[in-house]
Amino acid sequence: MWRCLARSLLREQRRLSCPYVVLVRRPELVQRSLSSLPDVHELFAMPALQRFLERHQQPPEHCSRPRPRLTALIRLLRAKEQELRDTERLAREDEDEDLRKLAEKEVVSCCKEIAELKRQIVLLLIPSEELDESDFILEVTAGVGGQEAMLFTAEMFDMYQHYAAYKNWSFEILEYMSSEIGGLRHASACIGGLEAYRDMKFEGGVHRVQRVPKTEKQGRIHTSTMTVAVLPQPTEINLTINPKDLRIETKRATGAGGQHVNTTDSAVRIVHIPTGVVSECQQERSQIRNREKAMQVLRARLYSIKLEEESRKREAARKVQTGTKGRSEKIRTYNFPQDRVTDHRITKSVYHIEKFLLGEELLEEMIQALRQYADYETLMEVISESDPTRLS
């Protein structure tokens, strides 16, 4: 649960210092760069957090929303901090050398216990999202840039497939519409595994590539785009579709694919009549299997629309700086001449693009940085919602 913050706080056990990245939602907060992130001391020294802890340290009858577990941890933290102060004073002032050495060992032990208590408090303050444990549909679509955009889309799809293997997730291709020279017009896949959606939910948006295309004879740098959509998979409880609202069409598959192409009506197209949302699949030889996959994609698209509507109502006055995870937002640039990948939401850059596109350590580093920003933003939101004053 929220392993990126937990790992960061565990490092404090060794040196009582942990980097927290900031992703702010409230406009009055100042966004920090990755080079000026607050450590755990700054976090727990914030007046707003101190006020929050003081309120939840009170007896349940004095709290508007009692949280017994949190209250108990805060009291343990305060007691342990007092113990640390007393032990440090003993280590400085006691004339007995053996007692001083014993006190110094106790100081180290107290520091570790304080770090663990702070970690537990942070984990309690950050609520998990219902969708974080969901499987999801990944959709990639070529944007501006013609064949070069399609080639880049194919590279991105391969990167995410490799990342799924790196994380030991399942990866099932639902659609794959290739271009004439080996690129990709559009593709989708169902991805499932531990914390899959939680890790990938910030990948949605417009990805921009800047490089010299293979077809460019004069060596000019071109800019192309592709779009990623990350659609959580709904359950039957989350979303119900009336069969009467669907129009299901069959047709013969087109493109490469063997003898069944253009000979059997295996391709399926499903239209959700009230919204006009369309899903197609011709990936399988079986019409029944293609219908199942098309329905899976349709459900995810309709559920995404429902979530976006709920999100707009809930956060109409807010602008989340990790972005809306929407399709129209430019989130990342892949600059090949500079061998650099930059995420514009957190102003983080990593180098060695070819290694990044392998979908392993560098992509993991970027995704975990985004998660850490989002976790910190959630923490600040929880604190600010119960604090009428501005965060300090």
mmCIF file of C-alpha atoms in Angstrom, residues 115-380:
data_model
loop_
_atom_site.group_PDB
_atom_site.id
_atom_site.type_symbol
_atom_site.label_atom_id
_atom_site.label_comp_id
_atom_site.label_asym_id
_atom_site.label_seq_id
_atom_site.Cartn_x
_atom_site.Cartn_y
_atom_site.Cartn_z
ATOM 1 C CA ALA A 115 10.511 7.128 11.565
ATOM 2 C CA GLU A 116 8.272 4.057 11.638
ATOM 3 C CA LEU A 117 5.495 5.928 13.464
ATOM 4 C CA LYS A 118 5.641 8.741 10.920
ATOM 5 C CA ARG A 119 5.459 6.193 8.104
ATOM 6 C CA GLN A 120 2.352 4.626 9.635
ATOM 7 C CA ILE A 121 0.720 8.045 10.098
ATOM 8 C CA VAL A 122 1.367 8.961 6.457
ATOM 9 C CA LEU A 123 -0.115 5.665 5.268
ATOM 10 C CA LEU A 124 -3.228 6.285 7.373
ATOM 11 C CA LEU A 125 -3.642 9.809 6.010
ATOM 12 C CA ILE A 126 -3.462 8.803 2.343
ATOM 13 C CA PRO A 127 -6.706 7.055 1.380
ATOM 14 C CA SER A 128 -6.510 4.371 -1.276
ATOM 15 C CA GLU A 129 -8.644 4.853 -4.377
ATOM 16 C CA GLU A 130 -11.185 2.202 -5.215
ATOM 17 C CA LEU A 131 -9.889 1.900 -8.771
ATOM 18 C CA ASP A 132 -6.227 1.466 -7.874
ATOM 19 C CA GLU A 133 -6.514 -2.310 -7.696
ATOM 20 C CA SER A 134 -8.397 -2.522 -11.007
ATOM 21 C CA ASP A 135 -7.205 -4.015 -14.247
ATOM 22 C CA PHE A 136 -7.356 -1.576 -17.141
ATOM 23 C CA ILE A 137 -7.515 -1.130 -20.902
ATOM 24 C CA LEU A 138 -4.518 0.588 -22.489
ATOM 25 C CA GLU A 139 -5.225 2.385 -25.762
ATOM 26 C CA VAL A 140 -2.595 3.985 -27.990
ATOM 27 C CA THR A 141 -3.429 6.074 -31.045
ATOM 28 C CA ALA A 142 -1.184 7.812 -33.553
ATOM 29 C CA GLY A 143 -1.600 11.588 -33.611
ATOM 30 C CA VAL A 144 -0.019 14.387 -35.627
ATOM 31 C CA GLY A 145 2.919 13.399 -37.816
ATOM 32 C CA GLY A 146 1.755 10.805 -40.340
ATOM 33 C CA GLN A 147 3.916 7.705 -40.681
ATOM 34 C CA GLU A 148 6.440 8.981 -38.135
ATOM 35 C CA ALA A 149 3.669 9.288 -35.535
ATOM 36 C CA MET A 150 2.616 5.708 -36.310
ATOM 37 C CA LEU A 151 6.178 4.433 -35.913
ATOM 38 C CA PHE A 152 6.434 6.190 -32.551
ATOM 39 C CA THR A 153 3.067 4.735 -31.493
ATOM 40 C CA ALA A 154 4.378 1.240 -32.221
ATOM 41 C CA GLU A 155 7.465 1.924 -30.098
ATOM 42 C CA MET A 156 5.314 3.171 -27.222
ATOM 43 C CA PHE A 157 3.010 0.164 -27.375
ATOM 44 C CA ASP A 158 6.052 -2.141 -27.292
ATOM 45 C CA MET A 159 7.424 -0.159 -24.337
ATOM 46 C CA TYR A 160 4.262 -0.691 -22.306
ATOM 47 C CA GLN A 161 4.178 -4.367 -23.229
ATOM 48 C CA HIS A 162 7.760 -4.718 -21.979
ATOM 49 C CA TYR A 163 6.860 -2.772 -18.831
ATOM 50 C CA ALA A 164 3.988 -5.178 -18.143
ATOM 51 C CA ALA A 165 6.443 -8.078 -18.411
ATOM 52 C CA TYR A 166 8.896 -6.199 -16.167
ATOM 53 C CA LYS A 167 6.142 -5.854 -13.516
ATOM 54 C CA ASN A 168 4.882 -9.435 -14.018
ATOM 55 C CA TRP A 169 1.493 -8.205 -15.214
ATOM 56 C CA SER A 170 -0.713 -9.887 -17.782
ATOM 57 C CA PHE A 171 -0.892 -8.233 -21.216
ATOM 58 C CA GLU A 172 -3.561 -9.285 -23.717
ATOM 59 C CA ILE A 173 -3.766 -7.494 -27.063
ATOM 60 C CA LEU A 174 -7.352 -6.570 -27.965
ATOM 61 C CA GLU A 175 -6.811 -4.457 -31.105
ATOM 62 C CA TYR A 176 -3.808 -3.911 -33.353
ATOM 63 C CA MET A 177 -4.147 -1.774 -36.488
ATOM 64 C CA SER A 178 -0.719 -1.579 -38.119
ATOM 65 C CA SER A 179 0.403 0.842 -40.841
ATOM 66 C CA GLU A 180 2.076 0.097 -44.157
ATOM 67 C CA ILE A 181 5.697 0.609 -43.020
ATOM 68 C CA GLY A 182 5.555 -1.149 -39.671
ATOM 69 C CA GLY A 183 3.986 1.581 -37.575
ATOM 70 C CA LEU A 184 0.781 1.469 -35.580
ATOM 71 C CA ARG A 185 -2.410 3.434 -36.180
ATOM 72 C CA HIS A 186 -4.248 2.235 -33.095
ATOM 73 C CA ALA A 187 -3.981 -0.587 -30.583
ATOM 74 C CA SER A 188 -5.448 -1.617 -27.275
ATOM 75 C CA ALA A 189 -4.577 -4.182 -24.636
ATOM 76 C CA CYS A 190 -6.006 -5.447 -21.366
ATOM 77 C CA ILE A 191 -3.436 -5.232 -18.563
ATOM 78 C CA GLY A 192 -3.850 -6.763 -15.137
ATOM 79 C CA GLY A 193 -1.703 -7.304 -12.086
ATOM 80 C CA LEU A 194 -0.724 -5.992 -8.666
ATOM 81 C CA GLU A 195 -1.228 -2.197 -8.509
ATOM 82 C CA ALA A 196 -1.405 -2.062 -12.323
ATOM 83 C CA TYR A 197 -3.851 0.817 -12.647
ATOM 84 C CA ARG A 198 -2.288 2.645 -9.678
ATOM 85 C CA ASP A 199 1.050 2.702 -11.498
ATOM 86 C CA MET A 200 -0.207 3.399 -15.008
ATOM 87 C CA LYS A 201 -3.032 5.876 -14.437
ATOM 88 C CA PHE A 202 -0.772 8.910 -14.986
ATOM 89 C CA GLU A 203 0.413 7.713 -18.408
ATOM 90 C CA GLY A 204 -2.783 8.932 -20.085
ATOM 91 C CA GLY A 205 -2.327 11.962 -22.343
ATOM 92 C CA VAL A 206 -0.403 13.192 -25.372
ATOM 93 C CA HIS A 207 3.196 11.996 -25.758
ATOM 94 C CA ARG A 208 5.370 14.068 -28.106
ATOM 95 C CA VAL A 209 8.465 12.874 -29.962
ATOM 96 C CA GLN A 210 11.126 15.117 -31.516
ATOM 97 C CA ARG A 211 13.608 13.416 -33.852
ATOM 98 C CA VAL A 212 14.796 13.058 -37.440
ATOM 99 C CA PRO A 213 12.482 10.527 -39.144
ATOM 100 C CA LYS A 214 13.987 7.662 -41.116
ATOM 101 C CA THR A 215 12.298 9.035 -44.228
ATOM 102 C CA GLU A 216 13.774 12.544 -43.773
ATOM 103 C CA LYS A 217 16.548 13.139 -46.340
ATOM 104 C CA GLN A 218 17.588 16.654 -45.244
ATOM 105 C CA GLY A 219 18.163 15.828 -41.586
ATOM 106 C CA ARG A 220 15.400 18.060 -40.231
ATOM 107 C CA ILE A 221 13.901 17.373 -36.821
ATOM 108 C CA HIS A 222 10.171 16.626 -36.899
ATOM 109 C CA THR A 223 7.669 16.749 -34.051
ATOM 110 C CA SER A 224 5.021 14.045 -33.888
ATOM 111 C CA THR A 225 2.500 12.961 -31.274
ATOM 112 C CA MET A 226 0.607 9.936 -30.067
ATOM 113 C CA THR A 227 -2.091 9.539 -27.449
ATOM 114 C CA VAL A 228 -2.330 7.130 -24.544
ATOM 115 C CA ALA A 229 -5.581 6.352 -22.734
ATOM 116 C CA VAL A 230 -5.698 4.304 -19.528
ATOM 117 C CA LEU A 231 -9.241 3.074 -18.873
ATOM 118 C CA PRO A 232 -9.991 1.206 -15.624
ATOM 119 C CA GLN A 233 -12.007 -1.963 -16.025
ATOM 120 C CA PRO A 234 -15.442 -1.705 -14.406
ATOM 121 C CA THR A 235 -17.175 -4.480 -12.491
ATOM 122 C CA GLU A 236 -20.807 -5.425 -12.995
ATOM 123 C CA ILE A 237 -21.604 -3.333 -9.908
ATOM 124 C CA ASN A 238 -19.790 -0.250 -11.257
ATOM 125 C CA LEU A 239 -21.453 -0.239 -14.669
ATOM 126 C CA THR A 240 -24.571 -1.808 -16.103
ATOM 127 C CA ILE A 241 -25.253 -1.737 -19.850
ATOM 128 C CA ASN A 242 -28.718 -2.387 -21.220
ATOM 129 C CA PRO A 243 -28.437 -4.847 -24.143
ATOM 130 C CA LYS A 244 -31.163 -2.874 -25.924
ATOM 131 C CA ASP A 245 -28.767 0.095 -26.083
ATOM 132 C CA LEU A 246 -26.285 -1.844 -28.216
ATOM 133 C CA ARG A 247 -26.092 -2.284 -31.983
ATOM 134 C CA ILE A 248 -23.818 -5.187 -32.882
ATOM 135 C CA GLU A 249 -22.519 -5.508 -36.439
ATOM 136 C CA THR A 250 -20.308 -8.142 -38.015
ATOM 137 C CA LYS A 251 -18.090 -7.807 -41.067
ATOM 138 C CA ARG A 252 -15.148 -9.429 -42.720
ATOM 139 C CA ALA A 253 -11.780 -8.723 -41.204
ATOM 140 C CA THR A 254 -9.312 -6.646 -43.201
ATOM 141 C CA GLY A 255 -5.543 -6.409 -43.359
ATOM 142 C CA ALA A 256 -2.947 -9.055 -42.632
ATOM 143 C CA GLY A 257 -4.102 -12.128 -40.799
ATOM 144 C CA GLY A 258 -4.151 -15.275 -42.910
ATOM 145 C CA GLN A 259 -6.890 -17.219 -44.648
ATOM 146 C CA HIS A 260 -9.752 -16.047 -42.441
ATOM 147 C CA VAL A 261 -9.307 -12.420 -43.594
ATOM 148 C CA ASN A 262 -11.948 -11.414 -46.156
ATOM 149 C CA THR A 263 -13.463 -14.903 -46.045
ATOM 150 C CA THR A 264 -15.449 -14.980 -42.784
ATOM 151 C CA ASP A 265 -17.513 -12.418 -40.898
ATOM 152 C CA SER A 266 -15.263 -12.579 -37.822
ATOM 153 C CA ALA A 267 -14.819 -8.830 -37.185
ATOM 154 C CA VAL A 268 -17.259 -7.281 -34.693
ATOM 155 C CA ARG A 269 -18.349 -3.666 -34.287
ATOM 156 C CA ILE A 270 -20.444 -2.621 -31.273
ATOM 157 C CA VAL A 271 -22.158 0.768 -31.007
ATOM 158 C CA HIS A 272 -23.557 2.114 -27.747
ATOM 159 C CA ILE A 273 -26.543 3.962 -29.159
ATOM 160 C CA PRO A 274 -27.185 6.520 -26.332
ATOM 161 C CA THR A 275 -23.584 7.814 -26.365
ATOM 162 C CA GLY A 276 -22.378 6.896 -29.839
ATOM 163 C CA VAL A 277 -19.298 5.180 -28.383
ATOM 164 C CA VAL A 278 -17.964 2.541 -30.772
ATOM 165 C CA SER A 279 -15.726 -0.475 -30.212
ATOM 166 C CA GLU A 280 -14.363 -2.815 -32.856
ATOM 167 C CA CYS A 281 -12.290 -5.986 -32.774
ATOM 168 C CA GLN A 282 -10.963 -8.285 -35.473
ATOM 169 C CA GLN A 283 -7.947 -9.595 -33.609
ATOM 170 C CA GLU A 284 -9.234 -13.167 -33.229
ATOM 171 C CA ARG A 285 -10.416 -15.706 -35.793
ATOM 172 C CA SER A 286 -13.511 -16.389 -33.711
ATOM 173 C CA GLN A 287 -16.435 -13.966 -33.981
ATOM 174 C CA ILE A 288 -17.482 -14.882 -30.442
ATOM 175 C CA ARG A 289 -14.034 -14.051 -29.072
ATOM 176 C CA ASN A 290 -13.913 -10.780 -31.011
ATOM 177 C CA ARG A 291 -17.314 -9.859 -29.610
ATOM 178 C CA GLU A 292 -16.077 -10.494 -26.064
ATOM 179 C CA LYS A 293 -13.018 -8.306 -26.596
ATOM 180 C CA ALA A 294 -15.004 -5.513 -28.276
ATOM 181 C CA MET A 295 -17.463 -5.564 -25.374
ATOM 182 C CA GLN A 296 -14.586 -5.410 -22.901
ATOM 183 C CA VAL A 297 -13.206 -2.274 -24.579
ATOM 184 C CA LEU A 298 -16.664 -0.702 -24.858
ATOM 185 C CA ARG A 299 -17.336 -1.196 -21.145
ATOM 186 C CA ALA A 300 -14.011 0.404 -20.264
ATOM 187 C CA ARG A 301 -14.686 3.416 -22.518
ATOM 188 C CA LEU A 302 -18.169 3.966 -21.105
ATOM 189 C CA TYR A 303 -16.854 3.613 -17.567
ATOM 190 C CA SER A 304 -14.128 6.155 -18.303
ATOM 191 C CA ILE A 305 -16.765 8.636 -19.500
ATOM 192 C CA LYS A 306 -18.747 8.064 -16.306
ATOM 193 C CA LEU A 307 -15.654 8.622 -14.146
ATOM 194 C CA GLU A 308 -14.718 11.804 -16.019
ATOM 195 C CA GLU A 309 -18.191 13.231 -15.445
ATOM 196 C CA GLU A 310 -18.020 12.428 -11.735
ATOM 197 C CA SER A 311 -14.528 13.887 -11.519
ATOM 198 C CA ARG A 312 -15.607 17.153 -13.186
ATOM 199 C CA LYS A 313 -18.438 17.549 -10.702
ATOM 200 C CA ARG A 314 -16.194 16.747 -7.754
ATOM 201 C CA GLU A 315 -13.219 18.883 -8.743
ATOM 202 C CA ALA A 316 -14.722 21.650 -10.848
ATOM 203 C CA ALA A 317 -12.717 24.293 -8.980
ATOM 204 C CA ARG A 318 -9.440 22.382 -8.922
ATOM 205 C CA LYS A 319 -6.634 21.861 -11.415
ATOM 206 C CA VAL A 320 -4.563 18.797 -10.608
ATOM 207 C CA GLN A 321 -1.010 19.389 -11.744
ATOM 208 C CA THR A 322 -0.413 15.776 -12.674
ATOM 209 C CA GLY A 323 -3.152 16.594 -15.129
ATOM 210 C CA THR A 324 -6.519 15.120 -15.838
ATOM 211 C CA LYS A 325 -5.082 11.945 -17.354
ATOM 212 C CA GLY A 326 -7.125 13.039 -20.352
ATOM 213 C CA ARG A 327 -6.353 12.369 -23.979
ATOM 214 C CA SER A 328 -5.814 15.968 -25.015
ATOM 215 C CA GLU A 329 -3.147 16.952 -22.488
ATOM 216 C CA LYS A 330 0.525 16.998 -23.511
ATOM 217 C CA ILE A 331 2.312 15.252 -20.681
ATOM 218 C CA ARG A 332 5.730 14.100 -21.914
ATOM 219 C CA THR A 333 8.344 14.870 -24.576
ATOM 220 C CA TYR A 334 10.831 12.384 -26.024
ATOM 221 C CA ASN A 335 13.673 14.490 -27.453
ATOM 222 C CA PHE A 336 16.001 12.213 -29.413
ATOM 223 C CA PRO A 337 18.652 14.830 -30.369
ATOM 224 C CA GLN A 338 19.136 15.570 -26.647
ATOM 225 C CA ASP A 339 18.603 11.914 -25.640
ATOM 226 C CA ARG A 340 16.114 13.182 -23.047
ATOM 227 C CA VAL A 341 12.629 12.297 -21.795
ATOM 228 C CA THR A 342 10.852 15.104 -19.900
ATOM 229 C CA ASP A 343 7.575 14.829 -18.019
ATOM 230 C CA HIS A 344 6.074 18.326 -18.061
ATOM 231 C CA ARG A 345 3.779 17.796 -15.062
ATOM 232 C CA ILE A 346 6.604 17.281 -12.581
ATOM 233 C CA THR A 347 9.443 18.856 -14.616
ATOM 234 C CA LYS A 348 11.431 15.643 -14.325
ATOM 235 C CA SER A 349 13.887 14.581 -17.026
ATOM 236 C CA VAL A 350 15.693 11.305 -17.519
ATOM 237 C CA TYR A 351 18.299 10.555 -20.154
ATOM 238 C CA HIS A 352 19.029 7.591 -22.484
ATOM 239 C CA ILE A 353 15.787 7.414 -24.483
ATOM 240 C CA GLU A 354 16.537 4.002 -25.975
ATOM 241 C CA LYS A 355 16.895 2.584 -22.471
ATOM 242 C CA PHE A 356 13.702 4.367 -21.382
ATOM 243 C CA LEU A 357 11.801 2.763 -24.271
ATOM 244 C CA LEU A 358 12.840 -0.688 -23.044
ATOM 245 C CA GLY A 359 10.112 -0.256 -20.438
ATOM 246 C CA GLU A 360 12.211 -1.180 -17.445
ATOM 247 C CA GLU A 361 14.109 0.780 -14.764
ATOM 248 C CA LEU A 362 13.912 4.284 -16.275
ATOM 249 C CA LEU A 363 10.191 4.082 -17.002
ATOM 250 C CA GLU A 364 9.684 2.689 -13.500
ATOM 251 C CA GLU A 365 11.631 5.648 -12.080
ATOM 252 C CA MET A 366 9.385 8.121 -13.914
ATOM 253 C CA ILE A 367 6.173 6.369 -12.911
ATOM 254 C CA GLN A 368 7.180 6.145 -9.258
ATOM 255 C CA ALA A 369 8.054 9.863 -9.255
ATOM 256 C CA LEU A 370 4.550 10.609 -10.542
ATOM 257 C CA ARG A 371 3.027 8.370 -7.893
ATOM 258 C CA GLN A 372 5.016 10.092 -5.180
ATOM 259 C CA TYR A 373 3.815 13.496 -6.366
ATOM 260 C CA ALA A 374 0.229 12.289 -6.400
ATOM 261 C CA ASP A 375 0.522 10.693 -2.958
ATOM 262 C CA TYR A 376 1.917 13.886 -1.481
ATOM 263 C CA GLU A 377 -0.809 15.930 -3.140
ATOM 264 C CA THR A 378 -3.427 13.645 -1.615
ATOM 265 C CA LEU A 379 -1.820 14.041 1.790
ATOM 266 C CA MET A 380 -1.898 17.835 1.492
#
